[in-house]
Structure formats: structure tokens, C-alpha cells
Short mmCIF file of N, CA and C in Angstrom, two decimals:
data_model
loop_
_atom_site.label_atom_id
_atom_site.label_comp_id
_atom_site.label_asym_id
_atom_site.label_seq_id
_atom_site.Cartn_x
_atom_site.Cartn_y
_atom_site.Cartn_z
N UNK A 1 0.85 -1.18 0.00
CA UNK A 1 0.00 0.00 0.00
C UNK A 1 0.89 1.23 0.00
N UNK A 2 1.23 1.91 -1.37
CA UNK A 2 1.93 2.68 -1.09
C UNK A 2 1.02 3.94 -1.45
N UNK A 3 1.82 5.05 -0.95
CA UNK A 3 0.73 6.56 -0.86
C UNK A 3 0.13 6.70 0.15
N UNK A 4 0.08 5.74 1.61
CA UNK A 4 -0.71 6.17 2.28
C UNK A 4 -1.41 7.20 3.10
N UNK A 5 -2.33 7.82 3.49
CA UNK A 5 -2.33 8.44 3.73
C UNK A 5 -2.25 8.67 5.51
N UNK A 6 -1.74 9.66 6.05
CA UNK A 6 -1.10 9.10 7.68
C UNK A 6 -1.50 10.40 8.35
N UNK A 7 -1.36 10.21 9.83
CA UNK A 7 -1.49 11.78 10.47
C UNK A 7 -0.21 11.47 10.96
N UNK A 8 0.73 12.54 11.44
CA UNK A 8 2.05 12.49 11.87
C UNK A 8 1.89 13.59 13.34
N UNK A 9 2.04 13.49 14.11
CA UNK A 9 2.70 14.38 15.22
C UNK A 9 3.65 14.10 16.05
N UNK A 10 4.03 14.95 16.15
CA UNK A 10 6.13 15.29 16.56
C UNK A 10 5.48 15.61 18.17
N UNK A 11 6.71 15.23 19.02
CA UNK A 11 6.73 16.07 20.46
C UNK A 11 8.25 16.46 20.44
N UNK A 12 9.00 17.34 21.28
CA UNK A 12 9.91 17.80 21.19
C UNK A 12 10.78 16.90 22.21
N UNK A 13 10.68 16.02 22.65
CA UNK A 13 10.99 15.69 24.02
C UNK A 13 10.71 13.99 23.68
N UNK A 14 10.76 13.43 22.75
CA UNK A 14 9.70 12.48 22.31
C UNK A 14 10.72 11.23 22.71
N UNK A 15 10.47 9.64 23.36
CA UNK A 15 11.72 8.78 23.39
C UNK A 15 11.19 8.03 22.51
N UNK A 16 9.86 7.79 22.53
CA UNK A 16 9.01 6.62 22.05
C UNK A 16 8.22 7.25 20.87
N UNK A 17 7.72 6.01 20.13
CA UNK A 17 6.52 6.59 18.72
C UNK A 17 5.48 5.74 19.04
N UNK A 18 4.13 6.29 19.19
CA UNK A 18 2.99 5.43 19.36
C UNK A 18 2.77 5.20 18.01
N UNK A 19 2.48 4.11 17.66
CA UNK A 19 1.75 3.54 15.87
C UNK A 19 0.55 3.12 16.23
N UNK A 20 -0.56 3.79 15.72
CA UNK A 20 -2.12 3.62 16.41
C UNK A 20 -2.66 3.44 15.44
N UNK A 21 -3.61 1.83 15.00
CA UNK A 21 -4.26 1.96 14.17
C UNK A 21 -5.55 1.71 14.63
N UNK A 22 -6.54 2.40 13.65
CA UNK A 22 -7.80 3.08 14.62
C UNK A 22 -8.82 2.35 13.94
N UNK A 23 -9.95 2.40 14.78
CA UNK A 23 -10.99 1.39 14.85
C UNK A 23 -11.95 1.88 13.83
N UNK A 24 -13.15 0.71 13.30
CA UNK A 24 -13.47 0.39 12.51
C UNK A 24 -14.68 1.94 12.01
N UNK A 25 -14.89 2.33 12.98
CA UNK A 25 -15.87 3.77 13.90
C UNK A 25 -14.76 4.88 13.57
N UNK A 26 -13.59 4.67 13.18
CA UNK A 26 -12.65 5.80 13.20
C UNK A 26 -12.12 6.47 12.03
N UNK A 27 -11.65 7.29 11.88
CA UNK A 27 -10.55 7.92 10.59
C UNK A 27 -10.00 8.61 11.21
N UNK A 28 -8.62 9.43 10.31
CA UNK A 28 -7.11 10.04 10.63
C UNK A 28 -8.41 11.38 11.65
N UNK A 29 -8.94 11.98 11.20
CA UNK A 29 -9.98 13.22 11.77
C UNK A 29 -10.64 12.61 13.02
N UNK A 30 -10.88 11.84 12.63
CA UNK A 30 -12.15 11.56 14.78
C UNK A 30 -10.72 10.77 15.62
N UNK A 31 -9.23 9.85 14.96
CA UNK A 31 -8.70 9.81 16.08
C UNK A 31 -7.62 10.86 16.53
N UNK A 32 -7.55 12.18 16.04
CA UNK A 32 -6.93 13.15 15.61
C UNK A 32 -6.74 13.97 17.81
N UNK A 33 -7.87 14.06 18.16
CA UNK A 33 -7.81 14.43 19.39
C UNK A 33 -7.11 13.61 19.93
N UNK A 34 -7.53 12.28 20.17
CA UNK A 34 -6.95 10.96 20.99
C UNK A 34 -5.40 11.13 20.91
N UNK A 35 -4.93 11.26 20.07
CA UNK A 35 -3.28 11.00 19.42
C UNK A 35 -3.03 12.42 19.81
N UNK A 36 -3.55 13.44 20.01
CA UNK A 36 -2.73 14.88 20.30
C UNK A 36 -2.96 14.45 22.09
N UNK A 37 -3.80 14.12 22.58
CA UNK A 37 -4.01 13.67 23.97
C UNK A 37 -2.94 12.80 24.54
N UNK A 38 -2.67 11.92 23.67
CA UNK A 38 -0.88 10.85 23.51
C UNK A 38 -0.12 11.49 23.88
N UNK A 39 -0.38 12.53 22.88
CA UNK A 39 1.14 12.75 22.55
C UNK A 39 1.49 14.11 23.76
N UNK A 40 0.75 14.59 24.69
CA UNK A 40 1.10 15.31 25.32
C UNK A 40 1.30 14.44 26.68
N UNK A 41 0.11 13.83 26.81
CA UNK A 41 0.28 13.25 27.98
C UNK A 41 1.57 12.46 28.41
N UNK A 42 2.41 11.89 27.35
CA UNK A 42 2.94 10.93 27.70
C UNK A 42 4.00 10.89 26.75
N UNK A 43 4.62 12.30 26.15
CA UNK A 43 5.34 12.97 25.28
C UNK A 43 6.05 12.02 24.89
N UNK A 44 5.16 11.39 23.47
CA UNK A 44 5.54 10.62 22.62
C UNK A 44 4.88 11.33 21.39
N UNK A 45 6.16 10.75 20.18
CA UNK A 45 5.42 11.04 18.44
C UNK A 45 4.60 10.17 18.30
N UNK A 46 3.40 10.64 17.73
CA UNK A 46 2.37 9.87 17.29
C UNK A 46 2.19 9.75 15.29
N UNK A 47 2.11 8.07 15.11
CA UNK A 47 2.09 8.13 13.90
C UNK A 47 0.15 7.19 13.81
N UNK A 48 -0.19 7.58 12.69
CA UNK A 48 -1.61 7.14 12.61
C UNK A 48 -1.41 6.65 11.20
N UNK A 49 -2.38 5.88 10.03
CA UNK A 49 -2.47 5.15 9.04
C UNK A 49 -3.56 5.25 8.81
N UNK A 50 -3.84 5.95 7.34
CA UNK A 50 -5.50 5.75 6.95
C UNK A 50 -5.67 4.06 6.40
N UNK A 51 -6.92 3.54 6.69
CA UNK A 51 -7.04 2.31 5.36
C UNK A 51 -7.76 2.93 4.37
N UNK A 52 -7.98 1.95 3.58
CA UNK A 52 -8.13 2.44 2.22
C UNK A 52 -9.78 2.35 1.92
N UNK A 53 -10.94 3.36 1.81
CA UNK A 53 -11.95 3.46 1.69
C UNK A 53 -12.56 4.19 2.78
N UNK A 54 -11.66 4.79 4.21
CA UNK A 54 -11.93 5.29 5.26
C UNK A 54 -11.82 6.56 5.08
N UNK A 55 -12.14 7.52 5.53
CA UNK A 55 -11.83 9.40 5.16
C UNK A 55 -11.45 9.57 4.12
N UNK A 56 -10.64 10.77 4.10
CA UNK A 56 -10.25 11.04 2.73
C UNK A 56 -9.19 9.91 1.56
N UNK A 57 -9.42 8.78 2.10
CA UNK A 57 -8.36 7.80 1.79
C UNK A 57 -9.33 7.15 0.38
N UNK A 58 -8.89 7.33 -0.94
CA UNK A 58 -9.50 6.56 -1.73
C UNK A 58 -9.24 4.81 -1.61
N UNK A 59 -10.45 4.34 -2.02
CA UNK A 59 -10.59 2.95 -2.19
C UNK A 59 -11.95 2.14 -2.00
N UNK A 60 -12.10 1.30 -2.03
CA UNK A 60 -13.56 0.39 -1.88
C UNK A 60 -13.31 -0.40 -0.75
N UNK A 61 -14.18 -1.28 -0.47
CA UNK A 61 -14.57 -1.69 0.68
C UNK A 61 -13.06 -2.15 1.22
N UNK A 62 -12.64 -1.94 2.49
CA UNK A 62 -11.01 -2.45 2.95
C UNK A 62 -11.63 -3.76 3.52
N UNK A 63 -10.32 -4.49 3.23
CA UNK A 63 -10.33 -6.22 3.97
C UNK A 63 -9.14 -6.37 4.45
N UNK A 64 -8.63 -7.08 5.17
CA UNK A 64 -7.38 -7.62 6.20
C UNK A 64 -6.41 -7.41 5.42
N UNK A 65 -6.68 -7.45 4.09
CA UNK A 65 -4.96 -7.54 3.43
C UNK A 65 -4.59 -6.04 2.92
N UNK A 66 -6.12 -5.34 2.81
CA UNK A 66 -5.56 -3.67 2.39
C UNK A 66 -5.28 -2.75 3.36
N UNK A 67 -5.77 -3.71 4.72
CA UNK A 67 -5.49 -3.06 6.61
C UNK A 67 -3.81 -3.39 6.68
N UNK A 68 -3.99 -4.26 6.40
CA UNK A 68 -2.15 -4.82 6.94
C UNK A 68 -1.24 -4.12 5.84
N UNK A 69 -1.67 -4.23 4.62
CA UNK A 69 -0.82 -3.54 4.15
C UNK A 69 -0.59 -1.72 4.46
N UNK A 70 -1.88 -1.13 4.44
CA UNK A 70 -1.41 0.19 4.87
C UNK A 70 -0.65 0.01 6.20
N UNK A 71 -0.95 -0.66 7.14
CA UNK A 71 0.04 -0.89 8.62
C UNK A 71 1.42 -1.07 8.25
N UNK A 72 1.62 -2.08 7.08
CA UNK A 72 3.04 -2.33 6.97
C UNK A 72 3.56 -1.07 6.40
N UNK A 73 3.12 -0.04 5.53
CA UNK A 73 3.60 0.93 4.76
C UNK A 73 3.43 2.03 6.10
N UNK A 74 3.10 2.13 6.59
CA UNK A 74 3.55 2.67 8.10
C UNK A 74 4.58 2.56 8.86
N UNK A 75 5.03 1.24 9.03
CA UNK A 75 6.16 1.11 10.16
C UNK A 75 7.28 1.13 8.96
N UNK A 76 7.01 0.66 7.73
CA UNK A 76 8.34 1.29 6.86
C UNK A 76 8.43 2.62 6.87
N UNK A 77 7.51 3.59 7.06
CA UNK A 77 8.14 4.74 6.86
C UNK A 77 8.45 5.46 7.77
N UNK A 78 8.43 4.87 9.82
CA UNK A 78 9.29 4.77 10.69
C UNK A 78 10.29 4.08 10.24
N UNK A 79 10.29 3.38 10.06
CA UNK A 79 11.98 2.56 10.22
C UNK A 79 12.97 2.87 8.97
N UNK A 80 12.20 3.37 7.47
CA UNK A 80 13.17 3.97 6.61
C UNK A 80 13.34 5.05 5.97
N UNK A 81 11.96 5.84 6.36
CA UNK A 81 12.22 7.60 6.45
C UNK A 81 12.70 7.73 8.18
N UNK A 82 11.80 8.24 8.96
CA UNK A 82 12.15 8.50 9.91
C UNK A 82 13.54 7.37 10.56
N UNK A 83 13.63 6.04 10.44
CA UNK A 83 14.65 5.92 10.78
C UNK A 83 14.86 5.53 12.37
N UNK A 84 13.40 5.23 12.75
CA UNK A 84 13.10 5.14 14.25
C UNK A 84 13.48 3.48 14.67
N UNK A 85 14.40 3.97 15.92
CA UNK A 85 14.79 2.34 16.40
C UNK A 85 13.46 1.15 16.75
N UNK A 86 13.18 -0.09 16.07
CA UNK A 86 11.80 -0.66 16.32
C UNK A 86 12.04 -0.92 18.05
N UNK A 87 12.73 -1.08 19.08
CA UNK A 87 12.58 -0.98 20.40
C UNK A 87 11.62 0.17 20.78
N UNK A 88 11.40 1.38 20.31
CA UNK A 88 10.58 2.60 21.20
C UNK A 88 9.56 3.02 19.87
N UNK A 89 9.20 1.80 18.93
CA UNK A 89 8.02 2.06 18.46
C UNK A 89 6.78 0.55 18.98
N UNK A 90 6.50 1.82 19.74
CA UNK A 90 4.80 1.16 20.22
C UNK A 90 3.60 1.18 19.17
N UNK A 91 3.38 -0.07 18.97
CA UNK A 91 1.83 -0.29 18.27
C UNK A 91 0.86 -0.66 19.37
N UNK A 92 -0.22 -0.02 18.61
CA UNK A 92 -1.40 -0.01 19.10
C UNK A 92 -2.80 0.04 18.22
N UNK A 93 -3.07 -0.88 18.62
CA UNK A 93 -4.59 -1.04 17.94
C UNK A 93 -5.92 -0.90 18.61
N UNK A 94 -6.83 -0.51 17.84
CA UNK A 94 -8.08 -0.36 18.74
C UNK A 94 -9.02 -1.04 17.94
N UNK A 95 -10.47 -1.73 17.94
CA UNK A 95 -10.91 -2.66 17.44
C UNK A 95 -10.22 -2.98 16.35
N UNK A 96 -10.74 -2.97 15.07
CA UNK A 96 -10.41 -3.17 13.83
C UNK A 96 -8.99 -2.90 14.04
N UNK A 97 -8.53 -2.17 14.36
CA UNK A 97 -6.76 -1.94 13.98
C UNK A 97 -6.28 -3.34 15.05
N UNK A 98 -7.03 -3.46 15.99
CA UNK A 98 -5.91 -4.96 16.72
C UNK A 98 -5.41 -6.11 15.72
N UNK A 99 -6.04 -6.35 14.77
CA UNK A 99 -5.79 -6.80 14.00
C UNK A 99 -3.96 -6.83 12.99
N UNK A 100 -4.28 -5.46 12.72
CA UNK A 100 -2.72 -4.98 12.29
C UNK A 100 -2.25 -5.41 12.58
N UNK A 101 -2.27 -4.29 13.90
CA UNK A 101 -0.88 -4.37 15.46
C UNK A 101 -0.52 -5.55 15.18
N UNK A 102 -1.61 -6.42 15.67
CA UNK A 102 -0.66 -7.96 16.20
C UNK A 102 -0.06 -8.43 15.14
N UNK A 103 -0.49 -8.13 13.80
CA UNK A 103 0.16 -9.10 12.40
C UNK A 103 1.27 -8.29 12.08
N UNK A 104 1.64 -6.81 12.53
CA UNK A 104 2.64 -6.23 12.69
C UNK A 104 3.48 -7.06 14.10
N UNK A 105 3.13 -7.20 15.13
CA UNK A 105 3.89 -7.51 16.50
C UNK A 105 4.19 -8.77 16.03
N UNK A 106 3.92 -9.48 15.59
CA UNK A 106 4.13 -11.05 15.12
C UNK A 106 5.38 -10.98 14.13
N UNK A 107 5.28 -10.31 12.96
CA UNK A 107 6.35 -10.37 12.07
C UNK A 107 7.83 -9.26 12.45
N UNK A 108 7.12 -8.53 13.36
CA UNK A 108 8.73 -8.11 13.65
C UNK A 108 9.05 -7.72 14.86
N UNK A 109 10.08 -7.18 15.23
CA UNK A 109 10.47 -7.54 16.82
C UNK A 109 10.33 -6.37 17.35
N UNK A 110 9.24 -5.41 17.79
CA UNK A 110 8.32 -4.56 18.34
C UNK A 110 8.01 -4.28 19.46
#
């Protein structure tokens, strides 16, 4: 899934990256508070992942393999833009995104 579309927020102070993929009820806009709430509380960068047919994200109906893939085109672009050590990137899923997470936490060492 490449092109995805993502929300990004920086903290200045940041050790850790939360990777939050958001529930089935959700897009980058309704979990947009939650992740600025993260990211202060507990001054971490927050990275988010649209799927594909959700908000402004073109596509048709998403299934497990167009979820995982936008997830995987996520933690690549921590680990080979940003460049972030996978020890202090936290995934997190919330309904529908638990899914990811874990098929992300399973294939790599997270």
C-alpha cells in the first residue's frame, strides 16, 4: 500500500513513537484528538495510518490484506524515512486496527 495516507505528530521531548491503528468507527480526523491527547500526555510522536476506503483515503470496501498492508507501509516509513529504532516504536490497535498491530507484532520484533 503505497501513498498512504497518515497523520504524523512530533513532540519535542519524544523517546518513544505510538503507531495507532484506529478502529473500525474511526478515521485520521475523529482519532486526531486521541493522538494529540498521547502525545502530550505521555510525550511521545504519534504516527496514525488511513485504510483504504476510510476518510479522505480513496478505495472500496477495505479487507485484512488492504489493513495490513497500509500498517506495513507505516512502520516502513518509521523505520526507513524517519529511521526510528523498532525498540521505542509502540503499536497499538483499537478494534479493527488490533488486527494490524498484532500481524505487525508477530512479524517483527516490536
Amino acid at each position: 500500500a503505497e501513498g498512504v495516507l497518515a497523520l504524523l505528530l512530533l513532540s519535542p521531548s519524544a523517546r518513544f513513537f505510538i503507531y495507532y491503528l484506529h478502529s473500525n468507527g474511526e478515521d485520521l480526523g475523529r482519532c486526531r484528538q486521541f493522538l494529540l491527547n498521547l502525545r502530550t500526555q505521555f510525550q511521545v510522536h504519534a504516527l496514525a495510518v488511513e485504510y483504504p476506503g476510510y476518510g479522505a483515503c480513496p478505495g472500496g470496501q477495505c479487507d485484512e490484506r488492504l489493513a495490513n498492508g497500509s500498517a506495513h507501509a507505516g512502520l516502513r516509513f518509521l523505520r526507513e524515512v524517519v529511521r526510528w529504532p523498532d525498540d521505542s516504536i509502540i503499536v497499538m490497535g483499537r478494534s479493527i486496527g488490533c488486527g494490524p498491530a498484532c500481524a505487525l507484532a508477530s512479524q517483527h520484533d516490536l
